[in-house]
Coordinates of C-alpha atoms in Angstrom, one line a residue:
M15 CA 0.1 0.1 -0.1
A16 CA 1.3 3.2 -1.2
D17 CA 0.9 6.2 1.3
E18 CA -2.1 6.9 2.9
D19 CA -4.1 10.2 1.1
P20 CA -7.8 10.6 2.4
R21 CA -8.2 12.4 -1.4
T22 CA -7.3 9.2 -3.5
L23 CA -6.9 6.2 -1.5
V24 CA -6.8 5.0 2.0
S25 CA -6.0 1.3 3.5
T26 CA -8.4 -0.9 5.6
D27 CA -6.0 -0.1 8.1
W28 CA -6.5 3.6 7.7
L29 CA -10.1 3.0 8.0
A30 CA -10.3 0.8 10.7
A31 CA -8.2 3.3 12.6
H32 CA -10.7 6.1 11.8
L33 CA -13.9 4.7 11.9
K34 CA -15.4 6.4 14.7
D35 CA -14.1 9.5 13.6
P36 CA -17.3 12.1 14.0
D37 CA -16.9 13.6 10.8
L38 CA -16.1 10.3 8.8
R39 CA -18.6 8.9 6.3
V40 CA -18.3 5.7 4.8
L41 CA -20.2 5.1 1.4
D42 CA -20.8 1.5 -0.1
A43 CA -21.2 1.8 -4.0
S44 CA -21.6 -1.7 -5.2
W45 CA -22.7 -1.8 -8.5
Y46 CA -22.3 -4.7 -11.2
L47 CA -22.9 -5.1 -14.7
P48 CA -25.8 -7.5 -15.3
D49 CA -23.7 -10.4 -16.4
M50 CA -21.8 -10.2 -12.9
G51 CA -25.0 -11.8 -11.3
R52 CA -25.0 -9.8 -8.3
D53 CA -27.2 -7.4 -6.3
G54 CA -24.9 -4.6 -5.0
R55 CA -28.1 -3.4 -2.8
A56 CA -28.9 -7.1 -1.2
E57 CA -25.5 -7.4 -0.4
Y58 CA -25.2 -4.2 1.4
D59 CA -28.4 -5.2 3.4
A60 CA -26.6 -8.5 4.5
A61 CA -23.5 -7.1 5.4
H62 CA -21.5 -3.9 4.8
I63 CA -18.8 -1.7 6.8
P64 CA -20.2 -0.5 10.1
G65 CA -22.0 2.8 9.5
A66 CA -21.7 2.8 5.9
R67 CA -24.8 4.3 3.7
Y68 CA -25.5 2.8 0.4
I69 CA -25.1 4.9 -2.9
D70 CA -26.9 3.7 -5.9
I71 CA -24.8 4.7 -8.9
D72 CA -28.0 4.5 -11.2
D73 CA -30.1 6.7 -8.7
I74 CA -27.7 9.4 -8.5
S75 CA -27.6 9.9 -12.2
D76 CA -29.3 12.3 -14.7
A77 CA -32.8 10.7 -15.2
R78 CA -33.2 12.9 -17.9
S79 CA -30.5 11.3 -20.1
D80 CA -31.4 8.1 -22.2
L81 CA -27.5 7.0 -21.2
P82 CA -26.6 4.9 -18.2
H83 CA -25.8 7.0 -15.0
M84 CA -24.4 10.2 -16.3
A85 CA -23.5 12.7 -13.7
P86 CA -26.5 14.3 -12.3
P87 CA -27.2 17.9 -12.1
P88 CA -25.8 19.3 -9.1
E89 CA -28.9 20.3 -7.2
K90 CA -29.8 16.1 -7.2
F91 CA -26.3 15.2 -6.2
M92 CA -26.5 17.7 -3.3
S93 CA -30.0 16.2 -2.4
R94 CA -29.2 12.8 -2.4
M95 CA -26.6 13.5 -0.4
R96 CA -28.3 15.5 2.2
A97 CA -30.3 12.5 2.4
T98 CA -27.4 10.1 2.9
G99 CA -26.3 12.3 5.8
V100 CA -23.2 13.5 3.7
G101 CA -22.2 16.9 3.6
D102 CA -19.8 19.6 4.1
G103 CA -16.8 19.1 6.2
H104 CA -16.9 15.1 5.9
Q105 CA -14.1 13.0 5.3
V106 CA -16.0 10.4 2.9
V107 CA -14.6 6.9 2.1
V108 CA -16.1 4.6 -0.5
Y109 CA -15.8 0.9 -1.3
D110 CA -17.4 -1.5 -3.3
G111 CA -17.7 -5.4 -3.1
A112 CA -15.6 -6.0 -6.2
G113 CA -12.5 -4.4 -4.8
M114 CA -12.0 -1.8 -6.8
F115 CA -14.7 -1.6 -9.7
S116 CA -17.6 1.1 -9.2
A117 CA -16.4 3.0 -6.4
A118 CA -13.8 5.0 -8.3
R119 CA -17.0 6.2 -9.8
I120 CA -18.5 7.9 -6.8
W121 CA -15.0 9.4 -6.0
W122 CA -15.0 10.8 -9.3
L123 CA -18.2 12.2 -8.9
F124 CA -17.5 14.0 -5.7
R125 CA -14.4 15.4 -7.3
L126 CA -16.9 16.6 -10.3
M127 CA -18.7 18.0 -7.9
G128 CA -15.9 20.1 -6.0
H129 CA -15.6 17.7 -3.3
A130 CA -12.0 16.7 -2.8
D131 CA -12.1 14.9 0.7
I132 CA -13.0 11.7 -0.2
A133 CA -11.0 8.3 -0.8
V134 CA -11.3 4.9 -2.6
L135 CA -10.8 2.0 0.1
D136 CA -8.0 0.1 -1.6
G137 CA -9.2 -3.5 -2.0
G138 CA -12.6 -2.8 -0.9
F139 CA -15.1 -5.1 0.8
P140 CA -13.2 -8.3 -0.1
K141 CA -10.0 -7.0 1.7
W142 CA -11.8 -5.6 4.7
Q143 CA -13.7 -9.2 4.9
A144 CA -10.6 -11.1 4.5
E145 CA -8.9 -9.3 7.3
G146 CA -11.8 -10.2 9.7
Q147 CA -12.6 -6.5 10.1
P148 CA -15.9 -5.5 11.7
V149 CA -19.2 -5.6 9.4
E150 CA -23.0 -5.1 10.6
D151 CA -26.5 -5.3 8.8
M152 CA -27.7 -2.5 10.5
P153 CA -28.7 0.7 8.8
P154 CA -27.0 3.8 9.7
M155 CA -28.7 6.6 11.7
I156 CA -28.9 9.3 9.4
R157 CA -28.5 13.4 10.2
D158 CA -29.1 15.7 7.6
R159 CA -25.8 17.9 6.8
H160 CA -25.6 20.9 4.4
M161 CA -23.6 20.1 1.1
T162 CA -22.3 22.7 -1.1
V163 CA -21.5 21.9 -4.8
R164 CA -19.1 23.7 -6.8
R165 CA -19.2 21.5 -10.0
Q166 CA -15.9 21.6 -11.8
A167 CA -16.9 21.5 -15.4
H168 CA -13.3 20.9 -16.8
M169 CA -13.4 17.3 -15.2
V170 CA -16.0 15.9 -17.7
R171 CA -16.3 15.6 -21.5
D172 CA -18.9 15.5 -23.9
V173 CA -19.3 13.5 -27.2
T174 CA -18.2 16.8 -29.0
Q175 CA -15.5 17.6 -27.5
V176 CA -14.0 14.1 -27.1
S177 CA -14.6 13.9 -31.3
S178 CA -12.8 17.1 -31.6
A179 CA -10.0 15.9 -29.2
A180 CA -9.7 12.7 -31.2
K181 CA -9.5 14.6 -34.4
L182 CA -6.9 17.3 -33.2
G183 CA -4.5 14.6 -31.1
D184 CA -4.3 17.2 -28.7
H185 CA -5.5 15.1 -25.7
E186 CA -4.8 11.5 -25.1
V187 CA -7.9 9.3 -25.2
I188 CA -7.7 6.3 -22.8
D189 CA -9.8 3.7 -22.7
A190 CA -10.5 1.3 -19.4
R191 CA -12.0 -1.5 -21.4
S192 CA -10.6 -5.0 -21.8
P193 CA -8.3 -5.4 -25.0
G194 CA -10.8 -7.7 -26.6
R195 CA -13.8 -5.1 -26.6
F196 CA -10.9 -2.2 -27.4
R197 CA -9.8 -4.2 -30.6
G198 CA -13.6 -5.0 -31.6
E199 CA -12.7 -8.9 -31.0
E200 CA -15.6 -9.0 -27.9
P201 CA -18.9 -8.2 -28.6
E202 CA -20.1 -5.5 -26.5
P203 CA -22.5 -6.2 -23.5
R204 CA -25.1 -3.8 -24.5
P205 CA -27.2 -4.5 -27.5
G206 CA -26.9 -2.3 -30.5
M207 CA -23.5 -1.0 -29.9
R208 CA -20.9 -1.6 -32.7
A209 CA -17.6 -2.9 -31.7
G210 CA -13.8 -1.1 -31.4
H211 CA -12.9 1.9 -29.9
I212 CA -12.5 5.9 -30.5
P213 CA -9.9 6.4 -33.2
G214 CA -6.1 7.5 -32.1
S215 CA -7.6 6.1 -28.3
R216 CA -4.9 4.2 -26.0
N217 CA -6.0 1.0 -24.2
V218 CA -5.2 0.8 -20.4
H219 CA -7.1 -1.9 -19.1
Y220 CA -8.2 -1.0 -15.6
A221 CA -7.6 -4.5 -14.3
T222 CA -3.9 -3.7 -15.1
L223 CA -3.8 -1.2 -12.8
L224 CA -4.5 -3.3 -9.5
N225 CA -2.6 -6.2 -7.7
A226 CA -4.0 -9.7 -7.4
D227 CA -6.0 -8.9 -4.1
G228 CA -7.6 -5.8 -5.8
T229 CA -5.7 -3.1 -4.7
M230 CA -4.1 -0.7 -6.6
K231 CA -0.7 -0.9 -7.7
E232 CA 2.0 1.5 -6.3
P233 CA 2.5 5.2 -8.2
A234 CA 5.4 4.4 -10.1
E235 CA 4.5 1.0 -11.4
L236 CA 0.7 2.6 -12.4
K237 CA 2.7 5.2 -14.2
A238 CA 4.8 2.5 -16.1
V239 CA 1.5 1.0 -16.9
F240 CA 0.2 4.0 -18.9
E241 CA 3.7 4.6 -20.4
A242 CA 3.8 0.9 -21.6
A243 CA 0.4 1.4 -23.0
G244 CA 1.9 4.7 -25.6
V245 CA 0.2 7.3 -23.7
D246 CA 2.1 10.4 -23.6
L247 CA 1.4 11.8 -20.1
A248 CA 2.5 15.2 -21.3
K249 CA -0.6 15.8 -23.0
P250 CA -3.9 16.1 -20.9
A251 CA -6.1 13.2 -20.7
I252 CA -9.4 11.8 -21.4
T253 CA -10.7 8.6 -19.9
T254 CA -13.3 6.7 -21.4
C255 CA -14.5 2.8 -21.0
G256 CA -18.3 1.0 -21.5
S257 CA -20.3 3.5 -19.3
G258 CA -18.2 5.7 -17.7
V259 CA -17.4 3.6 -14.4
T260 CA -14.3 2.0 -15.1
A261 CA -12.8 5.0 -16.7
A262 CA -12.6 6.5 -13.4
I263 CA -10.1 4.0 -11.9
L264 CA -8.0 5.6 -14.9
S265 CA -9.0 8.8 -13.7
L266 CA -7.7 7.9 -9.8
A267 CA -4.7 6.0 -11.0
M268 CA -3.5 9.0 -12.8
E269 CA -4.2 11.4 -9.8
R270 CA -1.9 8.8 -7.9
F271 CA 1.0 9.4 -9.7
G272 CA 0.3 13.3 -9.7
K273 CA -1.0 13.8 -13.2
S274 CA -4.2 16.0 -12.5
D275 CA -5.0 17.3 -16.1
H276 CA -7.5 14.3 -17.1
S277 CA -11.1 14.4 -17.6
L278 CA -13.7 11.9 -18.2
Y279 CA -15.8 11.1 -21.0
D280 CA -19.2 10.3 -19.3
G281 CA -20.9 9.2 -22.4
S282 CA -18.0 6.5 -23.3
W283 CA -18.8 3.8 -25.5
T284 CA -22.3 3.6 -25.1
E285 CA -22.9 6.8 -26.7
W286 CA -20.0 6.7 -29.2
G287 CA -20.6 2.9 -30.0
Q288 CA -24.5 4.0 -30.9
F289 CA -23.7 6.8 -33.5
P290 CA -23.2 5.8 -36.9
T291 CA -21.7 8.7 -38.0
L292 CA -19.0 8.7 -35.3
P293 CA -15.5 6.9 -36.4
V294 CA -14.7 3.5 -35.2
A295 CA -11.1 2.0 -35.2
T296 CA -10.7 -1.8 -34.8
G297 CA -7.6 -3.9 -33.9
D298 CA -4.7 -1.9 -32.0
D299 CA -4.9 1.0 -34.2

């Protein structure tokens, strides 16, 4: 485990030591793709870190969009957080039941809304349980707290901006999907999607950033993975994936090794792959 950083990543030891801090809020952001056959809410109800509140990526999203779990308007984010008892002055730690999968999306969403005091739990719930740390099945006591939102527009990109960046080559577009999906050799999990990737983008599969136990690699190792994939770290980065969830793992990894000029393409392949007018590349090109 690298240095503890309450703005990016903290260890299970750190969380265990701070669990009773009055201004700590723990969020369970477990979310799964349909083919994973798991139910995040049901798993939370059965067992979670003491005091944790459940947060549903699909619920805290923009209901006006036909794309999955797009970032919500600031007002909706504020109201959902108040209802969860999370507000100004809280240190937030977010985790998921896969180890490192959906929690980074909530980390990114907090950052988008101007809240930096949030960290992902390294190794998530599997590591917490494997160590015999305490769990409970009781819902927490919720106390309303005001939350101020200052949306950081530079942290998110739409399809027009990504299309322009891909054409101009002035950003590195980095795709977190598996190599098979990136190359267009595996079918997309959502029907109607074309196979392939955004022309000129680089492939850094999110799993290559993790250790066998689901913890994130050390910052120097993370940087080496991006460089090995041909990413020019001197350029600002745009992360993308299937629907904007695992792209946030790439964003978190870059933040860990000191690269802060990154944004996330919220529509990701679910948007790009369905528009016949947008170019698609296949193979390793």
